[in-house]
Amino acid sequence: MDAGINWTALAVFVFFFVLVTVMGFWASRWMAGPSNKGAHLDEWGLGGRNFGAWITWFLVGGDFYTAYTVIAVPALVYAVGAYGFFALPYTILVYPIVFLIMPKLWHAAHKAGHVTAADVVYGRYQSRPLEFAIALTGVVATMPYIALQLIGMEVVIKALGLTGELPLLAAFVILALYTYSAGLRAPALIAFVKDLMIYIVVLVAVVVVPAKLGGYGVVFDSAREVFANKGGATGLTLKPSQFLPFATLALGSAMAAFMYPHTLTGIFAAKDANTIRKNAVFLPAYTVLLGLIALLGFMAYAAGVKVQTNNDVVPALFNGLFPSWFAGFAFAAIAIGALVPAAVMSIGASNLFTRNFWKPYVNPGISNEGEAKVAKVVSLVVKLGALVFILFLPTKFALDLQLLGGVWILQTFPALVFGLFVGWFGARALLCGWAVGIVCGSWMAFADGIKPVHSFTVGGDQYSMYTGLIALALNIVVAVVANLVLGKGSRPALRSAA
Amino acid sequence: MRLLLLLPFIGLLWVPFYNKELPALWGFPFFYWYQFAWVPLTSLLIWLVFRDGLKKGEE
């Protein structure tokens, strides 16, 4: 990237950043309807549970397709080609899963006033240890995810020509303050601006870039040529050894996606179950966008973009092919695209902390007002943690933890989902399954040197699969066996939550 | 009706079926446009199941 500050781009960038900051602070008064409960966790942490189909669409889309996605997916496609496209089947398959599971989860949460996944689990099984396991997994898996959003922001700030940690710090303080004051309403409102900007950027890019380079045929041809010279497991199509990793990564990621606290927060904030069903129908629109974004990785080859680290591919492409003002607009879109999910993630983690650590173990008699207060403070701590992470630890550490986080969060699937459909499982069995899944999943990942896929040999043939999915299979097997051995336990399976 | 939701899983997880470059469409190799095609298709399938559920008065 060229040295020196790109002033035009920077000016456009700052303009949009200030715009969303103002919106963020104003958001505390937005959508505060007649049902407003004042100082209550439902208001701060779930926006009053009043979001209709449109707001939910922007909110869930905004926190599911993150700034890091915009940077990392094209970077992966740039590096390995077809394999990086597993993000496409992943973000398609997630919607049938959302459609079948999430309305049921919403009902369970709404009836009893649950705010988090761990609340729902406790409500169903009345087991503090299982609740603790689910909440802990959620918090731990979310932290590196927030850190990744900062990496996304760092990449575009660097592309503007700014150096040092100060710009990132400033962006972060702003984010922390308006999340503190407006809660989930801030990212929900900002998501409108973010998405509008991202859509404009991507639509312009996928029309203009190929037009400048000579069409999509040329884009794919130049990528094919580069991969042919590079050799290895790269190319415009998959190698047979990549079939199973590709499919299992897509499926496992799709099952894990809505186990994360931030995506669930979007679900719990919906005003009714049909809002969620409608969103399962219309959210795939974002997947088209994601697929087009992924293609930027190939366009970089046609444009002859050279980068030191793969993550710089998208910024380099915009800096190279577009006028400064549009590059600034694109970078602002990506940076704001980091704010929305980072805010929702920190809110999701704070909700978990407040409801499932603070309330049961520190202050069981806490008032609604007290809950909201604790959550607000925790949201600051969580974000500070992520910032420290980025400033003082190597980036690779955040990436590794994020990968492990995916494996871990997938292990909460049985505890959270099975109870919605069958009443057969007991808390102790699910806890055994969870523990085995976490331990085996982490062990496999570490043994492989933190790789997403694990290889094993069956009858002389090597098979590679997504580690998280293998761990989930073990998890379920152990839960079934443990349930047969231990029985369901004598506690009542259903009682409204305390 | 809900079985319709299995179709995207079959269509997208059966990778060898679409792991080829031809036939290309507007310069897009088959591998890519096939996956893109599943986006509106999946939306449509979910919508059909959703509408069916509404008719039956599902809550």
Coordinates of C-alpha atoms in Angstrom, one line a residue:
Chain A
M1 CA 0.0 0.0 0.0
D2 CA 1.3 3.5 -0.8
A3 CA 2.7 5.6 2.0
G4 CA 1.1 8.8 3.1
I5 CA -2.5 9.7 4.0
N6 CA -5.2 9.7 1.4
W7 CA -6.9 12.9 2.4
T8 CA -10.0 12.6 0.2
A9 CA -10.7 9.1 1.3
L10 CA -10.1 10.0 4.9
A11 CA -12.5 12.9 4.8
V12 CA -15.3 10.7 3.3
F13 CA -14.5 8.1 5.9
V14 CA -14.6 10.5 8.8
F15 CA -17.9 12.0 7.6
F16 CA -19.7 8.7 7.7
F17 CA -18.1 7.7 10.9
V18 CA -19.4 10.9 12.6
L19 CA -22.8 10.3 11.0
V20 CA -23.2 6.9 12.6
T21 CA -21.8 8.1 15.9
V22 CA -24.6 10.7 16.1
M23 CA -27.1 8.0 15.2
G24 CA -25.7 5.7 17.8
F25 CA -26.3 8.2 20.6
W26 CA -29.7 9.2 19.3
A27 CA -30.7 5.6 19.1
S28 CA -31.6 5.3 22.8
R29 CA -34.8 7.1 22.0
W30 CA -35.6 5.2 18.8
M31 CA -38.3 2.6 18.9
A32 CA -38.9 3.2 22.6
G33 CA -42.6 2.5 22.3
P34 CA -45.5 2.5 24.8
S35 CA -44.3 -0.9 26.2
N36 CA -41.0 0.7 27.3
K37 CA -40.0 -0.8 30.6
G38 CA -37.5 1.9 31.4
A39 CA -34.3 0.6 33.1
H40 CA -34.7 -3.1 32.3
L41 CA -32.4 -5.6 30.6
D42 CA -35.1 -6.2 28.0
E43 CA -34.8 -2.6 26.9
W44 CA -31.1 -2.2 26.9
G45 CA -30.1 -5.8 25.9
L46 CA -33.0 -6.7 23.5
G47 CA -34.2 -3.3 22.3
G48 CA -37.6 -3.8 24.1
R49 CA -38.2 -7.1 22.3
N50 CA -40.1 -5.1 19.7
F51 CA -38.2 -5.4 16.5
G52 CA -40.3 -6.2 13.4
A53 CA -39.3 -8.0 10.2
W54 CA -37.4 -5.1 8.7
I55 CA -35.3 -4.1 11.7
T56 CA -34.6 -7.8 12.4
W57 CA -33.5 -8.3 8.9
F58 CA -31.0 -5.4 9.1
L59 CA -29.9 -6.3 12.6
V60 CA -29.3 -10.0 12.0
G61 CA -27.8 -9.4 8.6
G62 CA -25.6 -6.7 10.1
D63 CA -24.2 -8.8 12.8
F64 CA -24.0 -12.1 10.9
Y65 CA -22.2 -10.8 7.8
T66 CA -19.4 -8.9 9.5
A67 CA -16.6 -6.5 8.5
Y68 CA -14.3 -9.4 9.0
T69 CA -16.2 -11.4 6.5
V70 CA -15.8 -8.7 3.9
I71 CA -12.0 -8.8 4.5
A72 CA -11.4 -12.5 5.2
V73 CA -13.6 -14.3 2.7
P74 CA -12.1 -12.6 -0.4
A75 CA -8.7 -13.1 1.3
L76 CA -9.3 -16.8 1.6
V77 CA -10.7 -17.1 -2.0
Y78 CA -7.6 -15.1 -3.2
A79 CA -5.3 -17.5 -1.4
V80 CA -6.9 -20.9 -2.2
G81 CA -9.7 -20.4 -4.7
A82 CA -12.8 -22.6 -4.7
Y83 CA -12.2 -23.9 -1.2
G84 CA -12.8 -20.5 0.3
F85 CA -16.3 -20.6 -1.2
F86 CA -17.6 -22.9 1.5
A87 CA -18.9 -19.6 2.9
L88 CA -21.6 -19.7 0.2
P89 CA -23.2 -23.1 1.0
Y90 CA -22.7 -22.3 4.7
T91 CA -24.7 -19.1 4.6
I92 CA -27.4 -20.8 2.5
L93 CA -27.9 -23.8 4.7
V94 CA -28.1 -21.7 7.8
Y95 CA -31.6 -20.5 6.8
P96 CA -33.5 -23.7 6.7
I97 CA -31.9 -24.4 10.2
V98 CA -33.0 -20.9 11.4
F99 CA -36.5 -21.5 10.0
L100 CA -37.0 -24.8 11.8
I101 CA -35.3 -24.1 15.1
M102 CA -35.3 -20.4 16.0
P103 CA -39.1 -19.7 16.1
K104 CA -39.4 -22.5 18.7
L105 CA -36.5 -21.0 20.7
W106 CA -38.1 -17.6 20.5
H107 CA -41.3 -19.0 21.9
A108 CA -39.5 -20.7 24.8
A109 CA -37.6 -17.4 25.5
H110 CA -40.6 -15.1 25.2
K111 CA -43.0 -17.1 27.4
A112 CA -40.6 -17.0 30.4
G113 CA -38.8 -13.7 29.7
H114 CA -35.5 -15.4 28.9
V115 CA -32.7 -13.1 27.6
T116 CA -30.0 -15.6 26.7
A117 CA -29.5 -19.1 25.5
A118 CA -28.3 -20.2 28.9
D119 CA -31.6 -18.8 30.4
V120 CA -33.5 -21.0 28.0
V121 CA -31.4 -24.0 29.0
Y122 CA -31.9 -23.3 32.7
G123 CA -35.6 -22.8 32.2
R124 CA -35.9 -26.2 30.7
Y125 CA -33.5 -28.3 32.7
Q126 CA -33.3 -26.4 36.0
S127 CA -29.6 -27.3 36.1
R128 CA -27.1 -24.6 37.2
P129 CA -24.1 -26.5 35.9
L130 CA -25.5 -26.9 32.4
E131 CA -26.6 -23.3 32.4
F132 CA -23.0 -22.3 33.4
A133 CA -21.5 -24.5 30.7
I134 CA -23.6 -22.9 28.0
A135 CA -23.1 -19.3 29.2
L136 CA -19.3 -19.8 29.6
T137 CA -19.0 -21.3 26.1
G138 CA -21.0 -18.3 24.7
V139 CA -18.8 -15.7 26.4
V140 CA -15.5 -17.4 25.6
A141 CA -16.4 -18.0 21.9
T142 CA -17.6 -14.4 21.4
M143 CA -14.5 -12.6 22.7
P144 CA -12.2 -13.5 19.9
Y145 CA -15.0 -12.7 17.4
I146 CA -15.1 -9.1 18.7
A147 CA -11.3 -9.0 18.3
L148 CA -11.7 -10.0 14.7
Q149 CA -14.0 -7.1 14.0
L150 CA -11.2 -4.9 15.3
I151 CA -8.8 -6.6 12.9
G152 CA -11.2 -5.7 10.1
M153 CA -11.3 -2.1 11.2
E154 CA -7.5 -2.1 11.5
V155 CA -7.1 -3.2 7.9
V156 CA -9.1 -0.4 6.4
I157 CA -7.7 2.2 8.7
K158 CA -4.2 1.1 7.5
A159 CA -5.5 1.3 3.9
L160 CA -6.4 5.0 4.5
G161 CA -2.7 5.6 5.2
L162 CA -3.1 6.1 9.0
T163 CA -0.6 4.4 11.2
G164 CA -0.4 3.7 14.9
E165 CA -3.1 2.4 17.3
L166 CA -4.7 5.8 18.0
P167 CA -7.4 5.8 15.3
L168 CA -8.5 2.3 16.3
L169 CA -8.6 3.4 19.9
A170 CA -10.7 6.4 19.0
A171 CA -13.2 4.3 17.0
F172 CA -13.5 1.9 19.8
V173 CA -14.1 4.4 22.5
I174 CA -17.0 5.9 20.4
L175 CA -18.4 2.4 19.9
A176 CA -18.2 1.6 23.6
L177 CA -19.9 4.8 24.7
Y178 CA -23.0 4.6 22.4
T179 CA -23.5 0.9 23.1
Y180 CA -23.4 1.7 26.8
S181 CA -26.0 4.4 26.4
A182 CA -28.4 3.0 23.7
G183 CA -27.9 -0.8 24.0
L184 CA -29.1 -3.0 21.2
R185 CA -31.0 0.0 19.6
A186 CA -27.7 1.5 18.5
P187 CA -26.4 -1.3 16.3
A188 CA -30.0 -1.9 15.0
L189 CA -30.2 1.6 13.8
I190 CA -26.7 1.8 12.5
A191 CA -27.2 -1.4 10.6
F192 CA -29.5 0.4 8.2
V193 CA -26.7 2.8 7.2
K194 CA -24.1 0.0 7.2
D195 CA -26.0 -2.2 4.9
L196 CA -27.0 0.5 2.5
M197 CA -23.3 1.4 2.2
I198 CA -22.1 -2.2 1.8
Y199 CA -24.8 -2.9 -0.8
I200 CA -23.8 0.2 -2.8
V201 CA -20.1 -0.7 -2.5
V202 CA -20.5 -4.3 -3.6
L203 CA -22.9 -3.6 -6.4
V204 CA -20.7 -1.0 -7.8
A205 CA -17.6 -3.2 -7.4
V206 CA -19.2 -6.2 -9.1
V207 CA -20.3 -4.1 -12.1
V208 CA -17.4 -1.7 -12.4
V209 CA -14.5 -4.0 -11.7
P210 CA -15.2 -6.7 -14.3
A211 CA -16.1 -3.9 -16.8
K212 CA -12.7 -2.4 -16.3
L213 CA -10.9 -5.7 -16.4
G214 CA -12.8 -7.2 -19.4
G215 CA -15.6 -9.2 -18.0
Y216 CA -16.1 -12.1 -15.6
G217 CA -14.6 -14.6 -18.2
V218 CA -11.3 -12.7 -17.9
V219 CA -11.6 -12.6 -14.1
F220 CA -12.0 -16.3 -13.8
D221 CA -9.4 -17.0 -16.5
S222 CA -6.7 -15.0 -14.8
A223 CA -7.5 -16.7 -11.5
R224 CA -7.3 -20.1 -13.1
E225 CA -3.9 -19.3 -14.6
V226 CA -2.5 -18.1 -11.3
F227 CA -3.7 -21.1 -9.4
A228 CA -2.4 -23.5 -12.1
N229 CA 1.1 -21.9 -11.7
K230 CA 0.8 -22.0 -7.9
G231 CA -0.2 -25.6 -7.7
G232 CA -1.2 -27.3 -4.4
A233 CA -4.7 -27.4 -3.2
T234 CA -5.9 -24.4 -5.1
G235 CA -8.0 -23.9 -8.2
L236 CA -11.3 -22.8 -9.6
T237 CA -12.8 -26.1 -8.6
L238 CA -12.1 -28.4 -5.6
K239 CA -9.6 -31.2 -5.4
P240 CA -11.4 -34.5 -4.6
S241 CA -9.6 -34.5 -1.2
Q242 CA -11.4 -31.2 -0.4
F243 CA -14.9 -32.4 -1.0
L244 CA -15.5 -33.7 2.5
P245 CA -13.8 -30.7 4.3
F246 CA -15.8 -28.3 2.1
A247 CA -19.1 -29.9 2.8
T248 CA -18.5 -30.5 6.6
L249 CA -17.2 -27.0 7.1
A250 CA -20.3 -25.6 5.4
L251 CA -22.7 -27.8 7.4
G252 CA -20.9 -27.4 10.7
S253 CA -20.6 -23.6 10.4
A254 CA -24.3 -23.4 9.5
M255 CA -25.3 -25.3 12.6
A256 CA -23.0 -23.2 14.8
A257 CA -23.9 -19.8 13.3
F258 CA -27.0 -19.2 15.4
M259 CA -25.6 -20.7 18.6
Y260 CA -23.5 -17.5 19.1
P261 CA -24.8 -15.0 21.6
H262 CA -24.8 -12.2 19.1
T263 CA -27.0 -13.9 16.5
L264 CA -29.3 -15.2 19.2
T265 CA -29.7 -11.7 20.6
G266 CA -31.1 -10.7 17.2
I267 CA -33.5 -13.6 17.4
F268 CA -34.7 -12.9 21.0
A269 CA -35.2 -9.2 20.1
A270 CA -37.8 -10.1 17.4
K271 CA -41.4 -9.2 18.3
D272 CA -42.9 -12.5 17.2
A273 CA -42.1 -15.9 15.8
N274 CA -43.3 -15.1 12.3
T275 CA -40.8 -12.2 12.2
I276 CA -38.1 -14.8 12.4
R277 CA -39.7 -17.1 9.8
K278 CA -40.0 -14.2 7.3
N279 CA -36.3 -13.4 8.0
A280 CA -35.4 -17.0 7.1
V281 CA -37.0 -16.3 3.7
F282 CA -35.4 -13.0 3.0
L283 CA -32.0 -13.1 4.8
P284 CA -30.5 -15.1 1.9
A285 CA -30.4 -11.8 0.0
Y286 CA -27.2 -11.2 2.0
T287 CA -25.8 -14.5 0.8
V288 CA -25.8 -13.2 -2.8
L289 CA -23.9 -10.2 -1.5
L290 CA -21.4 -12.4 0.3
G291 CA -20.8 -14.6 -2.8
L292 CA -20.2 -11.4 -4.8
I293 CA -17.8 -10.1 -2.1
A294 CA -15.9 -13.4 -2.3
L295 CA -15.4 -12.9 -6.0
L296 CA -13.4 -9.8 -5.2
G297 CA -10.6 -12.3 -4.4
F298 CA -10.5 -13.4 -8.0
M299 CA -10.9 -9.9 -9.3
A300 CA -7.7 -9.0 -7.5
Y301 CA -5.8 -11.4 -9.8
A302 CA -7.3 -9.9 -13.0
A303 CA -6.4 -6.4 -11.6
G304 CA -2.9 -7.5 -10.9
V305 CA -3.1 -6.5 -7.2
K306 CA -0.1 -7.5 -5.1
V307 CA -0.3 -7.7 -1.4
Q308 CA 1.9 -8.6 1.5
T309 CA -0.9 -10.2 3.6
N310 CA -4.0 -11.7 2.1
N311 CA -6.2 -9.6 4.3
D312 CA -5.1 -6.5 2.4
V313 CA -6.6 -7.8 -0.9
V314 CA -10.0 -5.9 -0.7
P315 CA -8.6 -2.6 0.4
A316 CA -5.8 -2.8 -2.2
L317 CA -8.4 -3.5 -4.9
F318 CA -10.4 -0.5 -4.0
N319 CA -7.4 1.7 -3.7
G320 CA -6.2 0.6 -7.0
L321 CA -9.3 0.7 -9.1
F322 CA -11.5 3.4 -7.7
P323 CA -11.2 7.2 -7.1
S324 CA -10.2 8.2 -3.6
W325 CA -13.7 9.3 -2.5
F326 CA -15.2 6.0 -3.4
A327 CA -12.4 4.1 -1.7
G328 CA -13.1 6.2 1.4
F329 CA -16.7 5.4 1.2
A330 CA -16.0 1.6 0.9
F331 CA -13.6 1.7 3.8
A332 CA -16.2 3.5 5.9
A333 CA -18.7 0.9 5.0
I334 CA -16.4 -1.9 6.2
A335 CA -15.4 0.0 9.4
I336 CA -19.1 0.6 10.2
G337 CA -19.7 -3.0 9.3
A338 CA -17.3 -3.8 12.2
L339 CA -19.1 -1.6 14.7
V340 CA -22.5 -3.2 14.3
P341 CA -21.5 -6.8 15.1
A342 CA -18.9 -5.7 17.7
A343 CA -21.7 -3.9 19.6
V344 CA -24.2 -6.8 19.3
M345 CA -21.5 -9.3 20.4
S346 CA -20.6 -7.3 23.4
I347 CA -24.3 -6.9 24.3
G348 CA -24.8 -10.7 23.9
A349 CA -21.8 -11.4 26.1
S350 CA -23.0 -8.9 28.7
N351 CA -26.5 -10.4 28.8
L352 CA -25.0 -13.8 29.4
F353 CA -22.7 -12.5 32.2
T354 CA -25.5 -10.7 33.9
R355 CA -28.2 -13.3 33.7
N356 CA -26.1 -16.5 34.1
F357 CA -23.1 -15.5 36.2
W358 CA -24.0 -12.4 38.2
K359 CA -27.6 -13.2 39.0
P360 CA -27.3 -16.8 40.1
Y361 CA -23.9 -16.6 41.9
V362 CA -23.4 -13.0 43.1
N363 CA -26.8 -11.3 43.6
P364 CA -29.8 -13.6 43.2
G365 CA -32.2 -10.8 44.4
I366 CA -31.0 -8.3 41.7
S367 CA -33.7 -5.9 40.4
N368 CA -34.5 -5.4 36.7
E369 CA -32.9 -2.1 37.0
G370 CA -29.8 -3.6 38.6
E371 CA -29.5 -6.2 35.8
A372 CA -29.5 -3.5 33.1
K373 CA -26.8 -1.6 35.1
V374 CA -24.5 -4.6 35.4
A375 CA -24.9 -5.5 31.7
K376 CA -24.0 -2.0 30.6
V377 CA -20.8 -2.0 32.7
V378 CA -19.9 -5.5 31.5
S379 CA -20.3 -4.4 27.9
L380 CA -17.5 -1.9 28.4
V381 CA -15.3 -4.5 30.1
V382 CA -15.9 -7.0 27.3
K383 CA -14.9 -4.5 24.6
L384 CA -11.9 -3.3 26.5
G385 CA -10.8 -7.0 26.7
A386 CA -11.1 -7.4 23.0
L387 CA -9.1 -4.2 22.5
V388 CA -6.3 -5.3 24.8
F389 CA -6.3 -8.6 22.9
I390 CA -5.7 -6.8 19.6
L391 CA -3.1 -4.3 20.9
F392 CA -1.0 -6.7 22.9
L393 CA -1.3 -10.1 21.4
P394 CA -0.4 -11.3 17.9
T395 CA -3.2 -11.3 15.4
K396 CA -2.8 -15.0 14.8
F397 CA -3.8 -15.7 18.4
A398 CA -7.2 -14.1 17.8
L399 CA -7.7 -16.1 14.6
D400 CA -6.8 -19.3 16.3
L401 CA -9.1 -18.6 19.2
Q402 CA -11.9 -17.7 16.8
L403 CA -11.5 -21.0 15.1
L404 CA -11.6 -22.9 18.4
G405 CA -14.6 -20.7 19.4
G406 CA -16.5 -22.1 16.4
V407 CA -15.7 -25.7 17.5
W408 CA -16.8 -24.8 21.1
I409 CA -20.0 -23.0 20.3
L410 CA -21.2 -25.9 18.2
Q411 CA -21.0 -28.1 21.3
T412 CA -23.9 -26.1 22.8
F413 CA -26.2 -27.2 20.0
P414 CA -27.6 -30.4 21.7
A415 CA -28.3 -28.6 25.1
L416 CA -30.0 -25.7 23.4
V417 CA -31.9 -27.4 20.5
F418 CA -32.7 -31.0 21.5
G419 CA -35.0 -29.9 24.3
L420 CA -37.1 -27.9 21.9
F421 CA -38.1 -31.0 19.9
V422 CA -37.8 -34.0 22.3
G423 CA -38.2 -34.3 26.1
W424 CA -36.0 -37.3 26.3
F425 CA -32.6 -35.8 27.3
G426 CA -31.6 -35.0 30.9
A427 CA -29.3 -32.2 32.0
R428 CA -26.5 -34.5 33.3
A429 CA -26.3 -36.4 30.0
L430 CA -26.2 -33.2 28.0
L431 CA -23.5 -31.9 30.3
C432 CA -21.4 -35.0 29.8
G433 CA -21.8 -34.7 26.0
W434 CA -20.9 -31.0 26.1
A435 CA -17.7 -31.8 28.1
V436 CA -16.6 -34.6 25.8
G437 CA -17.3 -32.4 22.8
I438 CA -15.3 -29.5 24.1
V439 CA -12.3 -31.6 25.3
C440 CA -12.1 -33.8 22.2
G441 CA -12.7 -30.9 19.8
S442 CA -10.0 -28.8 21.4
W443 CA -7.6 -31.7 21.6
M444 CA -8.1 -32.5 17.9
A445 CA -7.6 -28.9 17.0
F446 CA -4.5 -28.5 19.0
A447 CA -3.1 -31.8 17.8
D448 CA -3.5 -30.6 14.2
G449 CA -1.8 -27.2 15.0
I450 CA -5.1 -25.3 15.1
K451 CA -6.5 -26.3 11.8
P452 CA -10.3 -26.3 11.1
V453 CA -10.2 -29.9 9.6
H454 CA -9.1 -33.1 11.2
S455 CA -7.8 -36.1 9.2
F456 CA -8.2 -39.7 10.1
T457 CA -7.5 -42.9 8.3
V458 CA -10.2 -45.6 7.7
G459 CA -9.1 -48.7 6.0
G460 CA -6.0 -47.1 4.4
D461 CA -7.9 -44.1 3.1
Q462 CA -7.6 -40.6 4.5
Y463 CA -10.6 -38.6 5.3
S464 CA -10.7 -35.0 6.5
M465 CA -13.7 -33.4 8.2
Y466 CA -14.5 -30.2 10.1
T467 CA -13.3 -30.8 13.6
G468 CA -16.3 -29.1 15.2
L469 CA -18.7 -31.5 13.5
I470 CA -16.6 -34.6 14.6
A471 CA -16.7 -33.2 18.2
L472 CA -20.5 -32.7 17.9
A473 CA -21.0 -36.3 16.8
L474 CA -19.0 -37.5 19.8
N475 CA -21.0 -35.0 22.0
I476 CA -24.3 -36.5 20.8
V477 CA -23.2 -40.1 21.1
V478 CA -22.0 -39.5 24.7
A479 CA -25.2 -37.6 25.6
V480 CA -27.3 -40.5 24.3
V481 CA -25.3 -43.2 26.1
A482 CA -25.1 -41.1 29.3
N483 CA -28.9 -40.6 29.2
L484 CA -29.4 -44.3 28.9
V485 CA -27.1 -45.0 31.8
L486 CA -27.9 -42.1 34.2
G487 CA -31.6 -41.8 33.4
K488 CA -33.2 -38.5 33.0
G489 CA -32.8 -37.4 36.6
S490 CA -35.6 -36.8 39.0
R491 CA -36.1 -33.1 38.6
P492 CA -39.1 -31.8 36.7
A493 CA -38.2 -31.1 33.1
L494 CA -40.4 -28.1 32.7
R495 CA -40.9 -25.3 35.1
S496 CA -41.0 -21.6 34.5
A497 CA -37.6 -19.9 35.2
A498 CA -37.0 -18.2 38.5
Chain B
M1 CA -43.9 -30.0 3.3
R2 CA -41.0 -29.5 5.6
L3 CA -39.1 -32.2 3.6
L4 CA -38.6 -29.5 1.0
L5 CA -36.1 -28.0 3.4
L6 CA -33.9 -31.0 2.9
L7 CA -33.3 -30.2 -0.8
P8 CA -30.7 -27.4 -0.3
F9 CA -28.7 -29.7 2.0
I10 CA -28.7 -32.4 -0.7
G11 CA -28.0 -30.0 -3.5
L12 CA -25.1 -28.2 -1.7
L13 CA -23.5 -31.0 0.4
W14 CA -23.2 -33.4 -2.6
V15 CA -20.1 -31.6 -3.7
P16 CA -18.9 -33.9 -6.5
F17 CA -22.1 -33.2 -8.4
Y18 CA -21.2 -29.5 -9.0
N19 CA -17.5 -29.5 -8.8
K20 CA -16.9 -28.7 -12.5
E21 CA -16.3 -25.7 -14.6
L22 CA -18.7 -26.4 -17.5
P23 CA -21.3 -25.4 -18.5
A24 CA -20.3 -21.9 -17.8
L25 CA -22.9 -19.1 -17.5
W26 CA -21.9 -15.4 -18.3
G27 CA -18.3 -16.3 -17.7
F28 CA -19.1 -18.0 -14.3
P29 CA -17.9 -21.6 -14.1
F30 CA -20.6 -24.1 -13.1
F31 CA -19.2 -24.5 -9.6
Y32 CA -20.0 -20.8 -8.9
W33 CA -23.3 -20.1 -10.6
Y34 CA -24.8 -23.4 -9.3
Q35 CA -24.1 -22.4 -5.7
F36 CA -25.5 -18.9 -6.4
A37 CA -28.6 -20.4 -7.9
W38 CA -29.3 -22.2 -4.6
V39 CA -29.7 -18.9 -2.9
P40 CA -33.1 -17.8 -4.5
L41 CA -34.1 -21.5 -4.7
T42 CA -33.6 -21.9 -0.9
S43 CA -35.5 -18.7 -0.2
L44 CA -38.4 -20.0 -2.4
L45 CA -38.5 -23.4 -0.6
I46 CA -38.5 -21.8 2.8
W47 CA -41.3 -19.4 1.7
L48 CA -43.4 -22.3 0.5
V49 CA -43.0 -24.1 3.8
F50 CA -43.7 -20.8 5.6
R51 CA -46.9 -20.2 3.6
D52 CA -48.0 -23.8 4.2
G53 CA -47.5 -23.3 7.9
L54 CA -49.5 -20.1 7.9
K55 CA -52.4 -21.8 6.2
K56 CA -52.4 -24.5 8.9
G57 CA -52.4 -21.8 11.5
E58 CA -49.0 -22.7 12.9
E59 CA -47.9 -20.6 15.9

